[in-house]
mmCIF file with all atom_site columns, C-alpha atoms in Angstrom:
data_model
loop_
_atom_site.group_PDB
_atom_site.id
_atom_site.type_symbol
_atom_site.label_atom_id
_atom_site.label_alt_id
_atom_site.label_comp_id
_atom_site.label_asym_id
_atom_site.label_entity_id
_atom_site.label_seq_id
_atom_site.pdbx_PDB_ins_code
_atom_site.Cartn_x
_atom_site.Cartn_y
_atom_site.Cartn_z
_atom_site.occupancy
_atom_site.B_iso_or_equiv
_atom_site.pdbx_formal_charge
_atom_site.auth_seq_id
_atom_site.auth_comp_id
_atom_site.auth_asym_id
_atom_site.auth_atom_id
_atom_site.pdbx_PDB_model_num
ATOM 1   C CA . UNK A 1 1   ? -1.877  9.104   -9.239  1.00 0.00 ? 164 UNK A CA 1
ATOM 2   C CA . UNK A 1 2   ? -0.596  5.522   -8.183  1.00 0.00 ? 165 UNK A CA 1
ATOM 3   C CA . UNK A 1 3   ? 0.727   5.078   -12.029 1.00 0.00 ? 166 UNK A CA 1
ATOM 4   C CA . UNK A 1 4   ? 3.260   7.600   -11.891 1.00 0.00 ? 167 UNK A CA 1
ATOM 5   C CA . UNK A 1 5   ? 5.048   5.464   -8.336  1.00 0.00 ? 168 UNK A CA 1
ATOM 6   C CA . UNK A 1 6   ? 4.907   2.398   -9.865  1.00 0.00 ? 169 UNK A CA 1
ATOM 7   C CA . UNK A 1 7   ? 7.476   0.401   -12.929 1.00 0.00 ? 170 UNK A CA 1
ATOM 8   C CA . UNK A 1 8   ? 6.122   0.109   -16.310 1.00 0.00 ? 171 UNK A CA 1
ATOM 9   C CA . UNK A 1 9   ? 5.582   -3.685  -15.762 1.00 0.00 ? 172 UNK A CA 1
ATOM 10  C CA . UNK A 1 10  ? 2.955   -3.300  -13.030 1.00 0.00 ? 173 UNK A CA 1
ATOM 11  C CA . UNK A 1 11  ? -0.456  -2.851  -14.192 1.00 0.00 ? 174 UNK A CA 1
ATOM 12  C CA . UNK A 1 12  ? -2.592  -0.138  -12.453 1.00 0.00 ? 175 UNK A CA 1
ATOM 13  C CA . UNK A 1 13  ? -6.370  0.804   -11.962 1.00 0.00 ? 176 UNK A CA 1
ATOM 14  C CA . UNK A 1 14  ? -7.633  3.498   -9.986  1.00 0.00 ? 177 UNK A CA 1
ATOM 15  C CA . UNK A 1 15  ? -10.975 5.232   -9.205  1.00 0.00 ? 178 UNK A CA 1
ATOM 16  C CA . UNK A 1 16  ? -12.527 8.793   -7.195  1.00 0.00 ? 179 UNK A CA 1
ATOM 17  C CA . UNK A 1 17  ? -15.651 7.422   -7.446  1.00 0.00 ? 180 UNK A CA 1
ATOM 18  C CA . UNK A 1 18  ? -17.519 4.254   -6.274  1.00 0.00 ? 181 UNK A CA 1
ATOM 19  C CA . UNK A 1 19  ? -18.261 1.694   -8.584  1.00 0.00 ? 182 UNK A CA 1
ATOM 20  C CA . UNK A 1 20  ? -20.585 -0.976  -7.025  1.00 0.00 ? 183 UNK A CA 1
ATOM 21  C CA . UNK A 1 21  ? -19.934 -4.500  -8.961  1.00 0.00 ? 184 UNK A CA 1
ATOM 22  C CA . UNK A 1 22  ? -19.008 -7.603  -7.043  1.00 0.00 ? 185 UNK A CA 1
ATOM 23  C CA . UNK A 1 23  ? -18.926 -11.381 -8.201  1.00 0.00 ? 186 UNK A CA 1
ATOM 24  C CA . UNK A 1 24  ? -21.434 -12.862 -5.363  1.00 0.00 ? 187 UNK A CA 1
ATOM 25  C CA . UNK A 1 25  ? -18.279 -14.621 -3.730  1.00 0.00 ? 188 UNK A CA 1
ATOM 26  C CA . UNK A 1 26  ? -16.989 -11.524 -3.189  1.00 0.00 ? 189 UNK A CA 1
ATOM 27  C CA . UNK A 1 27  ? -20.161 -9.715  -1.765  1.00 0.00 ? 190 UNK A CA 1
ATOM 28  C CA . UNK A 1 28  ? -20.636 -12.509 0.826   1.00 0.00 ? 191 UNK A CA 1
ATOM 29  C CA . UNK A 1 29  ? -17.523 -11.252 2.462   1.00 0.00 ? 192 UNK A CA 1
ATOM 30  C CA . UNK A 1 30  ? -19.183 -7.919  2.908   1.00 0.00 ? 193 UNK A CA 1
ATOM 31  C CA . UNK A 1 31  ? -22.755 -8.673  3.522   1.00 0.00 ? 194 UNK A CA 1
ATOM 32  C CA . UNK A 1 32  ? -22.645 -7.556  6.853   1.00 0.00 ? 195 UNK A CA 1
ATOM 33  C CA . UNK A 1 33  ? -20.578 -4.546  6.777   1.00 0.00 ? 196 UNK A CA 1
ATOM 34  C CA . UNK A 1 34  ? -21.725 -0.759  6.758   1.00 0.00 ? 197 UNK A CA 1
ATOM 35  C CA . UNK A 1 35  ? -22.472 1.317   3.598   1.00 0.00 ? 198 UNK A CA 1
ATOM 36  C CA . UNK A 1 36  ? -19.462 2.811   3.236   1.00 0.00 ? 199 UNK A CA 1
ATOM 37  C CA . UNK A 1 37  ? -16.528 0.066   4.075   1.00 0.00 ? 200 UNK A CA 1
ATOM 38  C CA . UNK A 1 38  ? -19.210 -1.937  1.666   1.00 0.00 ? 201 UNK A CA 1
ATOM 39  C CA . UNK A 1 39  ? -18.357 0.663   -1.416  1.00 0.00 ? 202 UNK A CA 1
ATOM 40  C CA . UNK A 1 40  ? -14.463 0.978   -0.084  1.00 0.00 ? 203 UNK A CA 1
ATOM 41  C CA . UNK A 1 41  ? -14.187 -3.203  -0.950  1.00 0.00 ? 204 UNK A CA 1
ATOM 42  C CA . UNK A 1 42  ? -16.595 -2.955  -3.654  1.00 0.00 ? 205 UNK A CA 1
ATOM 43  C CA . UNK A 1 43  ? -14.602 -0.400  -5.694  1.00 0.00 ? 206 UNK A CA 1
ATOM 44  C CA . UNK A 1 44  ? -11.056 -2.057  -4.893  1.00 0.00 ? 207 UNK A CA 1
ATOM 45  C CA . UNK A 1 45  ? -11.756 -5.265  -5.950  1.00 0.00 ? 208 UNK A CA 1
ATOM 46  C CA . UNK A 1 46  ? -13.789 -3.055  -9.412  1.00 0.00 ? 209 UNK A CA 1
ATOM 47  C CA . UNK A 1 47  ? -9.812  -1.718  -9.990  1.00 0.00 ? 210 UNK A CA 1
ATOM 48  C CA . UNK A 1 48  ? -8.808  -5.244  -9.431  1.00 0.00 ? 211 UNK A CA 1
ATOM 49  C CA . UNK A 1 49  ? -10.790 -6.792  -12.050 1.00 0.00 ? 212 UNK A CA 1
ATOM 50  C CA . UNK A 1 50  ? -10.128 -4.071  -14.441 1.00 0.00 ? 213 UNK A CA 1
ATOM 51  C CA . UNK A 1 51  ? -6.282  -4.484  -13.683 1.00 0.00 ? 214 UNK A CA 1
ATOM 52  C CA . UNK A 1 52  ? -6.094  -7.924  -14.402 1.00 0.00 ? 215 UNK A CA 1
ATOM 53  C CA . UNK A 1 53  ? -8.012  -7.878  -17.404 1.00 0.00 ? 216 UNK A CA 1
ATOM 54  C CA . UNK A 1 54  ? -5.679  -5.451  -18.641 1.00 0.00 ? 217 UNK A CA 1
ATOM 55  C CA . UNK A 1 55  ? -2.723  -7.563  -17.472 1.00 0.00 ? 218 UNK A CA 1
ATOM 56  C CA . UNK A 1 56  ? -4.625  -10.261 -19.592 1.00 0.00 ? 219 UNK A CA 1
ATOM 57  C CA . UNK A 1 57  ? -5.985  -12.525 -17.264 1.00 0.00 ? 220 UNK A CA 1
ATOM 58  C CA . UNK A 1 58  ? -10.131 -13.613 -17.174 1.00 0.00 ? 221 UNK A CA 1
ATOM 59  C CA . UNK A 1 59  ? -12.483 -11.803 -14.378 1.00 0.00 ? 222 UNK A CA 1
ATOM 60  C CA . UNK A 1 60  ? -12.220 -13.861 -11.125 1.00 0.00 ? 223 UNK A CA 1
ATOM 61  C CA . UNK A 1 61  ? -13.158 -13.066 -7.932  1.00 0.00 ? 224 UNK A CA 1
ATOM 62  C CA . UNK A 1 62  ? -10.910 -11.613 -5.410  1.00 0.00 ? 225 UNK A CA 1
ATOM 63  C CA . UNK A 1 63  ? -11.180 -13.086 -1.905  1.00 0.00 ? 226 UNK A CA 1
ATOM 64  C CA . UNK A 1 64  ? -9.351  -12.594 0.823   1.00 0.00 ? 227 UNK A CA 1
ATOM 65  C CA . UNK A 1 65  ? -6.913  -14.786 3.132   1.00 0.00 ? 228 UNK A CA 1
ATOM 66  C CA . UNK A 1 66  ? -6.540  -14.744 7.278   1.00 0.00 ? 229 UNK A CA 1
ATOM 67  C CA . UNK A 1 67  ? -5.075  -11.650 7.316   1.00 0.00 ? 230 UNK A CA 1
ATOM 68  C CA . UNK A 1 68  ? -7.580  -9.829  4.919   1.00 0.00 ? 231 UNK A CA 1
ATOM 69  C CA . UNK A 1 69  ? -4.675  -9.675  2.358   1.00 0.00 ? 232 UNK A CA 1
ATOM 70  C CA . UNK A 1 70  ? -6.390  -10.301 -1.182  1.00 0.00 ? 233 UNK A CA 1
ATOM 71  C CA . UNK A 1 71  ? -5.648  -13.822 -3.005  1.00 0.00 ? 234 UNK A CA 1
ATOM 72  C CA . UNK A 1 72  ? -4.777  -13.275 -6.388  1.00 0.00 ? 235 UNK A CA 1
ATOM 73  C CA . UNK A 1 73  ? -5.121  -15.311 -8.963  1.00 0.00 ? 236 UNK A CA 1
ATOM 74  C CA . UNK A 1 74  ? -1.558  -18.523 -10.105 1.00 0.00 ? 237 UNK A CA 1
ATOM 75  C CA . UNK A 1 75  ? 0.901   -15.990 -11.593 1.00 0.00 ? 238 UNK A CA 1
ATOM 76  C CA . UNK A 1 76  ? -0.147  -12.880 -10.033 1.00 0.00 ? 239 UNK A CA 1
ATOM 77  C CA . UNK A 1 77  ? 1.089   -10.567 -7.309  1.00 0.00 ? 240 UNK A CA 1
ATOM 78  C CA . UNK A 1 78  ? -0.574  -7.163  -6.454  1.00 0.00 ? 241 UNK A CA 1
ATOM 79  C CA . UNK A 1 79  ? -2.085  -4.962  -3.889  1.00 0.00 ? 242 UNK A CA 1
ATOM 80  C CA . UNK A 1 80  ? -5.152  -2.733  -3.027  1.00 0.00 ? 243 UNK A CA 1
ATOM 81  C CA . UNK A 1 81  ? -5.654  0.647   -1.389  1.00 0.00 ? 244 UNK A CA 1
ATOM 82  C CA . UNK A 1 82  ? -8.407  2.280   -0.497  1.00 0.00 ? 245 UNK A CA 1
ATOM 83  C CA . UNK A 1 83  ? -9.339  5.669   1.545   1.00 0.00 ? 246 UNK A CA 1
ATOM 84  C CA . UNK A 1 84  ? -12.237 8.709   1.520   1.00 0.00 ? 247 UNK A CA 1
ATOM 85  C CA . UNK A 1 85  ? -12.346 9.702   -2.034  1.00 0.00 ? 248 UNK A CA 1
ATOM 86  C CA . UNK A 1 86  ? -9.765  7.200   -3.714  1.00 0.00 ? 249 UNK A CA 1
ATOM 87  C CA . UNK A 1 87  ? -9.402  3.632   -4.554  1.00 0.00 ? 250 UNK A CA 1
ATOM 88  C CA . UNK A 1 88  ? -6.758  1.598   -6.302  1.00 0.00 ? 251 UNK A CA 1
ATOM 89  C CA . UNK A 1 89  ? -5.344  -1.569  -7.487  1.00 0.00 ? 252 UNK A CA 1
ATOM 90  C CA . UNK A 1 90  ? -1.986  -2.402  -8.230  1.00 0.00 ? 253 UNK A CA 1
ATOM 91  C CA . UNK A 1 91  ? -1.095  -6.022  -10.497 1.00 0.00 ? 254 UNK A CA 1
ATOM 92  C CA . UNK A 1 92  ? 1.777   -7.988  -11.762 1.00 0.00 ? 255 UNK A CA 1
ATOM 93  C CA . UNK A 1 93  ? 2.735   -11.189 -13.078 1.00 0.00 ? 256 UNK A CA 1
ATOM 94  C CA . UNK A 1 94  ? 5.368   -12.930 -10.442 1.00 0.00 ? 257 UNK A CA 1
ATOM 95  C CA . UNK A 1 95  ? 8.779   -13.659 -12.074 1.00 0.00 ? 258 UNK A CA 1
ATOM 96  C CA . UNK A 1 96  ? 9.032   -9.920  -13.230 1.00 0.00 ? 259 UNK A CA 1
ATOM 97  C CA . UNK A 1 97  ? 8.752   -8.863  -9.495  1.00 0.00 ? 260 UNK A CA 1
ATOM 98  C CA . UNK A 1 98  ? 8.225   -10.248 -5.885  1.00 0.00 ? 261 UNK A CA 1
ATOM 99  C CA . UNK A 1 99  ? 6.242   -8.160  -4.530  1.00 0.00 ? 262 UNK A CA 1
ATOM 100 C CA . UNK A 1 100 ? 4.104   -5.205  -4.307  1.00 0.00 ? 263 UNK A CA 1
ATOM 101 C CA . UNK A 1 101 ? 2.923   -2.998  -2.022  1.00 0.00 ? 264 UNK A CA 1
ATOM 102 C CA . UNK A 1 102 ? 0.429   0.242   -2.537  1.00 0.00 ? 265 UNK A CA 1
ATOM 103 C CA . UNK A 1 103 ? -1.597  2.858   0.135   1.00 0.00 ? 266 UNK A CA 1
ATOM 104 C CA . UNK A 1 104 ? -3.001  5.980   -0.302  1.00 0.00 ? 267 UNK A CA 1
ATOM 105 C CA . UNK A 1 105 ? -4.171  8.514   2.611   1.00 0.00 ? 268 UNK A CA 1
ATOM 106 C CA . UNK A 1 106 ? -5.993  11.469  2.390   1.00 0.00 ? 269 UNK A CA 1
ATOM 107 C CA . UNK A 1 107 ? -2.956  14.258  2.954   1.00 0.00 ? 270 UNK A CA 1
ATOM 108 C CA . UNK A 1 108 ? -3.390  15.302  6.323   1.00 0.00 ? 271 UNK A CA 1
ATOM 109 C CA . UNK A 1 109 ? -1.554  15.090  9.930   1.00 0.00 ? 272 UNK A CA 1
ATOM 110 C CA . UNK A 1 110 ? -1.970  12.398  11.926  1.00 0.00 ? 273 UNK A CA 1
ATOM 111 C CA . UNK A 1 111 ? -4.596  12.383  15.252  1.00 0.00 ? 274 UNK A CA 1
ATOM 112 C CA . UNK A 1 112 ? -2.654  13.237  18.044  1.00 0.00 ? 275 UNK A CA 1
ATOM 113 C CA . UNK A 1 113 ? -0.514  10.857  19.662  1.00 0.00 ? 276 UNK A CA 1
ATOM 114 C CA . UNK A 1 114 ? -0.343  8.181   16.775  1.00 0.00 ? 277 UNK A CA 1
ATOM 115 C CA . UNK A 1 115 ? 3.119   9.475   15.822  1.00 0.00 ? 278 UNK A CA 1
ATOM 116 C CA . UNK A 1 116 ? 4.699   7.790   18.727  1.00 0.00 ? 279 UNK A CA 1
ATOM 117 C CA . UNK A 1 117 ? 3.413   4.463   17.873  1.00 0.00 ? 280 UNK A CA 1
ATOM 118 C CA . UNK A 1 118 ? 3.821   4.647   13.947  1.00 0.00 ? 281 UNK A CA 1
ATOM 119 C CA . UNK A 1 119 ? 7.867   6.127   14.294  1.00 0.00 ? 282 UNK A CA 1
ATOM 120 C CA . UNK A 1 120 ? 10.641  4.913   15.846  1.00 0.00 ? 283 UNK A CA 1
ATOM 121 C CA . UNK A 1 121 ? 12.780  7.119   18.398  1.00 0.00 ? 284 UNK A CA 1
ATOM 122 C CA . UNK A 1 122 ? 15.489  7.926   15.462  1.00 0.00 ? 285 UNK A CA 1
ATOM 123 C CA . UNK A 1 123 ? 12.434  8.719   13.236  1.00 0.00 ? 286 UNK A CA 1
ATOM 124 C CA . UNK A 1 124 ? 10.683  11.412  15.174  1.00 0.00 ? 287 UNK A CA 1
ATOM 125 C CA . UNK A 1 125 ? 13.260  14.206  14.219  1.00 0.00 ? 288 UNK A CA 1
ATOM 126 C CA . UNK A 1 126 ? 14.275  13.379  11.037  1.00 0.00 ? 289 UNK A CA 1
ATOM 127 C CA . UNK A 1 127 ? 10.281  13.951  10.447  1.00 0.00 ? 290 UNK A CA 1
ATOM 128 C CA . UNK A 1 128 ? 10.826  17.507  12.338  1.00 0.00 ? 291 UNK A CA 1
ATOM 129 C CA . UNK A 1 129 ? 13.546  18.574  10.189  1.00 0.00 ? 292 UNK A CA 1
ATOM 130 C CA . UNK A 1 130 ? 11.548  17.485  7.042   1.00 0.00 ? 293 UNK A CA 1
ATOM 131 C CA . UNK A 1 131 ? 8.494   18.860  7.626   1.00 0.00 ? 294 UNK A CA 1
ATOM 132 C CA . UNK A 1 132 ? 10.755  22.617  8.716   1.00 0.00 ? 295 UNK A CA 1
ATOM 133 C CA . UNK A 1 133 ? 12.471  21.909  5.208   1.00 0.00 ? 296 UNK A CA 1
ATOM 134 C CA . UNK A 1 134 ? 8.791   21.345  3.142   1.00 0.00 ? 297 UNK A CA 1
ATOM 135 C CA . UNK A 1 135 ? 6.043   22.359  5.496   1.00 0.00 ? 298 UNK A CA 1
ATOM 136 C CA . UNK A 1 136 ? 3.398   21.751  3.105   1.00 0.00 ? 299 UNK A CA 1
ATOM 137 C CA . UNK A 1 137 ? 3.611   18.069  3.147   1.00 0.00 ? 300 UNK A CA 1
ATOM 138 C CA . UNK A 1 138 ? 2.686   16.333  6.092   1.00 0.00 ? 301 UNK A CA 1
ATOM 139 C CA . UNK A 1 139 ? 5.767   13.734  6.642   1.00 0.00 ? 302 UNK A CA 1
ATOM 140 C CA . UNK A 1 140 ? 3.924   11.716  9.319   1.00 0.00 ? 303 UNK A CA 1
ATOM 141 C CA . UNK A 1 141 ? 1.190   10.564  7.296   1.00 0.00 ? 304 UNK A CA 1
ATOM 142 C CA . UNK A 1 142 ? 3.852   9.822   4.295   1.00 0.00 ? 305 UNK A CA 1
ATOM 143 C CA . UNK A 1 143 ? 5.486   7.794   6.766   1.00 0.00 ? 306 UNK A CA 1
ATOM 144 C CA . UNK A 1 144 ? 2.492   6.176   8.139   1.00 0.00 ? 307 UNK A CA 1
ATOM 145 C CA . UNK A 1 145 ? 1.082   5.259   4.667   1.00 0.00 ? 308 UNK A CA 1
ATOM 146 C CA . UNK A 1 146 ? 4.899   4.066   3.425   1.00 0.00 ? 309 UNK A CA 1
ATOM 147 C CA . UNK A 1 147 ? 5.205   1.577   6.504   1.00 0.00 ? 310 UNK A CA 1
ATOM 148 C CA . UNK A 1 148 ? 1.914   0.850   5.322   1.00 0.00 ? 311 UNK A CA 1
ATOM 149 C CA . UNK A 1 149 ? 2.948   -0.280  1.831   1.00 0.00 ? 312 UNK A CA 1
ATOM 150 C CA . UNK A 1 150 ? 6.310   -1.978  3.289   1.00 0.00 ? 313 UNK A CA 1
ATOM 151 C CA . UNK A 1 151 ? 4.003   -4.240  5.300   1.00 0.00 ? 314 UNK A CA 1
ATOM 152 C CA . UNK A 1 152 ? 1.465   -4.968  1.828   1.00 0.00 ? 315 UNK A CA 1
ATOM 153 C CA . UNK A 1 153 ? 4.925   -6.155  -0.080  1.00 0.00 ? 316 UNK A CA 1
ATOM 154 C CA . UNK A 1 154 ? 6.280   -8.042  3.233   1.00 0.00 ? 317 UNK A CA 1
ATOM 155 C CA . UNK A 1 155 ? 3.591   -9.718  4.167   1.00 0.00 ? 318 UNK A CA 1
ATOM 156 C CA . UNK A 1 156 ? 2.559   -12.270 0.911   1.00 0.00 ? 319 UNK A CA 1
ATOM 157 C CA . UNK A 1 157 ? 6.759   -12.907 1.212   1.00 0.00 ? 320 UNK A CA 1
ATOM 158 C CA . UNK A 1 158 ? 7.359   -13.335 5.017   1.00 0.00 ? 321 UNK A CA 1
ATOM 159 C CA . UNK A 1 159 ? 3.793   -14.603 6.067   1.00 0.00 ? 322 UNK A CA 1
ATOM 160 C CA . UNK A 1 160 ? 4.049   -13.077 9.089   1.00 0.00 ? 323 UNK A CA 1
ATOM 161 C CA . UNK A 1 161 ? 3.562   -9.513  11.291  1.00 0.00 ? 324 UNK A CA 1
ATOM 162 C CA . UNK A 1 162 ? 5.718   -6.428  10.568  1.00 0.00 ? 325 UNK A CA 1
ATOM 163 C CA . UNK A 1 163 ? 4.837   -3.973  13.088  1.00 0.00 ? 326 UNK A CA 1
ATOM 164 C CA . UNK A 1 164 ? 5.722   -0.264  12.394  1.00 0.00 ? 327 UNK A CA 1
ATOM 165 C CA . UNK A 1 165 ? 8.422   -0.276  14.997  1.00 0.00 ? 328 UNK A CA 1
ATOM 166 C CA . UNK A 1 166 ? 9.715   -3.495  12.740  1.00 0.00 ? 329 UNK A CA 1
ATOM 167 C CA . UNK A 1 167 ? 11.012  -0.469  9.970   1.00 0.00 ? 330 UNK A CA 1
ATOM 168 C CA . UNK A 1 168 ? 13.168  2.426   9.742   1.00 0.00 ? 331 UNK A CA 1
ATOM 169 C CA . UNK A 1 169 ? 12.332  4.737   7.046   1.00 0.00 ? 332 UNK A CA 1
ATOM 170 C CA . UNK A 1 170 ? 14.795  7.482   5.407   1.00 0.00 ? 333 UNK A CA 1
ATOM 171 C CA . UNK A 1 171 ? 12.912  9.956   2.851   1.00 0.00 ? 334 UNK A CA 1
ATOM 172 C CA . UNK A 1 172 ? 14.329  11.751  0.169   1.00 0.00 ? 335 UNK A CA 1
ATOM 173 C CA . UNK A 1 173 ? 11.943  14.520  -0.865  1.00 0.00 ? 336 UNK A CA 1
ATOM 174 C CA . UNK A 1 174 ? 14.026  15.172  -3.929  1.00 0.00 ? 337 UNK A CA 1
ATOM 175 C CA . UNK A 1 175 ? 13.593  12.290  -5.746  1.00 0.00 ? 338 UNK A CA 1
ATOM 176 C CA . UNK A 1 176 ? 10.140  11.547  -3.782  1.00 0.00 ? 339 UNK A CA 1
ATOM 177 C CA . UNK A 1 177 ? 11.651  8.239   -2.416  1.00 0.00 ? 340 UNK A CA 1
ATOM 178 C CA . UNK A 1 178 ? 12.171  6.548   0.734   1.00 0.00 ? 341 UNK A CA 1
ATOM 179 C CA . UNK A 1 179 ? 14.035  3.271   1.662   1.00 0.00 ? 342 UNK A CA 1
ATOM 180 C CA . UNK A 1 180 ? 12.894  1.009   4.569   1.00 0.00 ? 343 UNK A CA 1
ATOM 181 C CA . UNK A 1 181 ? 15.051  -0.620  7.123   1.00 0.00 ? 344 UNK A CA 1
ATOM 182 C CA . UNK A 1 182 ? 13.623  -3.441  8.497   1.00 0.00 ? 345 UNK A CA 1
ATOM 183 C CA . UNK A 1 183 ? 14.432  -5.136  11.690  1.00 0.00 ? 346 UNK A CA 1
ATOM 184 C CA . UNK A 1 184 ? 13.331  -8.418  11.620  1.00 0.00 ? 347 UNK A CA 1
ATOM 185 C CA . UNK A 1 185 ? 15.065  -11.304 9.586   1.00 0.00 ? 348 UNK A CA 1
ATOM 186 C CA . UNK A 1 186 ? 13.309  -10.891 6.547   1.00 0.00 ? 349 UNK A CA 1
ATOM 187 C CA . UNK A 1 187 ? 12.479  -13.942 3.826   1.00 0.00 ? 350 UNK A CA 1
ATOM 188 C CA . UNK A 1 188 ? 14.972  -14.941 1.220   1.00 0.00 ? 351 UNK A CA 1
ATOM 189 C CA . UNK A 1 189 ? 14.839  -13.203 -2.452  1.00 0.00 ? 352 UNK A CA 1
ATOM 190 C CA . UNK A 1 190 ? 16.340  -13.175 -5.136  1.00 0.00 ? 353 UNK A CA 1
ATOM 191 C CA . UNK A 1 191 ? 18.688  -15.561 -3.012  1.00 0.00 ? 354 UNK A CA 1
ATOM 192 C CA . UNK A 1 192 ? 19.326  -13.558 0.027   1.00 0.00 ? 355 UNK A CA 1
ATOM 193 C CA . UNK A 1 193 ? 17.356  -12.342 3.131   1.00 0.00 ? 356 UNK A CA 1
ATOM 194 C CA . UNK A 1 194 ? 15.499  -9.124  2.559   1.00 0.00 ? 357 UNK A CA 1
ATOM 195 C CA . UNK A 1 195 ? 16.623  -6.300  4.877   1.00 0.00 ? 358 UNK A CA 1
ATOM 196 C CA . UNK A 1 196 ? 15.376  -3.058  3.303   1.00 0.00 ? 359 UNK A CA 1
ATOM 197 C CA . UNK A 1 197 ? 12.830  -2.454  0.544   1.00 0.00 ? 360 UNK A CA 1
ATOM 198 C CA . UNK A 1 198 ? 12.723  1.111   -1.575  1.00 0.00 ? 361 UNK A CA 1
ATOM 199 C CA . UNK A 1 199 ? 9.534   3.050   -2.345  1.00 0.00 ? 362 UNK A CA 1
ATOM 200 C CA . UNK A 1 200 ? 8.127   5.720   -3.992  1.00 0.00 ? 363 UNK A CA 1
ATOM 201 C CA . UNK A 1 201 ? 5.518   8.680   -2.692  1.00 0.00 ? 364 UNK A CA 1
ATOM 202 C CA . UNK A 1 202 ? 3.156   11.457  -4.420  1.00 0.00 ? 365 UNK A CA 1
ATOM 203 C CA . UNK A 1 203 ? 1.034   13.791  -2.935  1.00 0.00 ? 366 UNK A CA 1
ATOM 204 C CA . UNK A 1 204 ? -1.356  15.594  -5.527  1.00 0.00 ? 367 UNK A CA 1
ATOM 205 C CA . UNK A 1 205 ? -3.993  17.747  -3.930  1.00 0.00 ? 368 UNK A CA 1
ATOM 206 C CA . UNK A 1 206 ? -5.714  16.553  -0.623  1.00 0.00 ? 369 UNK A CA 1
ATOM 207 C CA . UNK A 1 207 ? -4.081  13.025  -1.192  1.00 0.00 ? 370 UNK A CA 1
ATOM 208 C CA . UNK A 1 208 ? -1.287  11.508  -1.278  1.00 0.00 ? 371 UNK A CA 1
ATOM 209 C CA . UNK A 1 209 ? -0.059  7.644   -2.200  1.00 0.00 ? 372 UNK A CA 1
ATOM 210 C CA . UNK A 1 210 ? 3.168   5.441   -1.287  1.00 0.00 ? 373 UNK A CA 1
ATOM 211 C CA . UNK A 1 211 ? 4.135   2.362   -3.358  1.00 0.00 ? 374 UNK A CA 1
ATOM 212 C CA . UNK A 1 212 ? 6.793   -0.585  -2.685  1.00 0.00 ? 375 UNK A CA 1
ATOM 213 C CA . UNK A 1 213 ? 8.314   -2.870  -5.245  1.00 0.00 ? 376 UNK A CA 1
ATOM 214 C CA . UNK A 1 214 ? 10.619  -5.758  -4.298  1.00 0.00 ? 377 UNK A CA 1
ATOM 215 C CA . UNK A 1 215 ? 12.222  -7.272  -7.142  1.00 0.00 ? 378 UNK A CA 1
ATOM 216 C CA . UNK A 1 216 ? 12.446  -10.831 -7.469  1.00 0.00 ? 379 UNK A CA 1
#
């Protein structure tokens, strides 16, 4: 699923079931948590191993920084995803891109009430007029799982907090895009600030995936 929204120069793992393998670093960072967030790390950082290997690079352990982003190993930039039934991994080598940014949700509306704090004002009805235009997809979880992404590619870049009031996203269901404004002065790349980042979204079954790809 998270193949087909991502460039041919980003390596990509992804699993539907658990796979339970950690290097010991790794497991110390879980030891304490439940069953299941236990499996959700477990099998991430299973699709990260594989990805790298793939992208060439030796099995390492993948820890994780203040901000529970993962640290990836000198010349590598990537991201995880993980949710009830699906897990993923996402890898490059840096000079090809600058960032990346993955999430998948299971495809379903949000709780009530956590619209308001994932969209912005000018967002709301735009999402309306989707969702009376292609009913069967539930826009507000694309939207909360694309911010979602934007903030996985900003953050290893900017270092700092992008709330989801910080971005103003525009869909295209045609070409199953979306481009986000963002409204903080973002970092410099490719020798400017970045102000907007473009992604890509799927939805196949009961789940659906977003990606982000800044180019360097």
């Amino acid at each position: 699923m998270i193949e087909s929204i991502l460039p041919a120069s980003v390596t990509s793992v992804e699993s539907y079931t658990d796979a339970d393998d950690l290097f010991p670093e790794e497991a110390a960072l879980v030891a304490r948590a439940v069953e299941k967030r236990r499996l959700e790390f477990a099998t991430a950082r299973w699709c990260a191993h594989k990805a790298l290997a793939d992208l060439g690079y030796p099995a390492t352990p993948i820890l994780h920084g203040p901000k529970n982003e993962p640290l990836w190993p000198d010349g590598v930039i990537g991201a995880l995803t993980h949710c009830d039934g699906y897990r993923a991994a996402a890898v490059a080598r840096t000079g090809e891109l600058a960032a990346i940014g993955i999430d998948a949700e299971p495809h379903r509306e949000l709780p009530a009430g956590v619209l308001e704090t994932v969209a912005r004002p000018e967002e709301i009805p735009a999402l309306a007029a989707l969702a009376s235009q292609h009913p069967k997809t539930h826009w507000d979880k694309l939207m909360f799982s694309a911010k979602e992404s934007v903030y996985k590619a900003w953050f290893p870049l900017a270092r700092r907090w992008l709330d989801f009031q910080d971005a103003t996203l525009r869909f295209d269901p045609a070409d199953r895009t979306f481009v986000a404004e963002l409204h903080q002065v973002g970092p410099v790349v490719g020798g400017a600030p970045l102000t907007r980042m473009r992604g890509r979204f799927v939805v196949e079954g009961e789940l659906l995936a977003t990606s982000v790809v800044v180019l360097d």
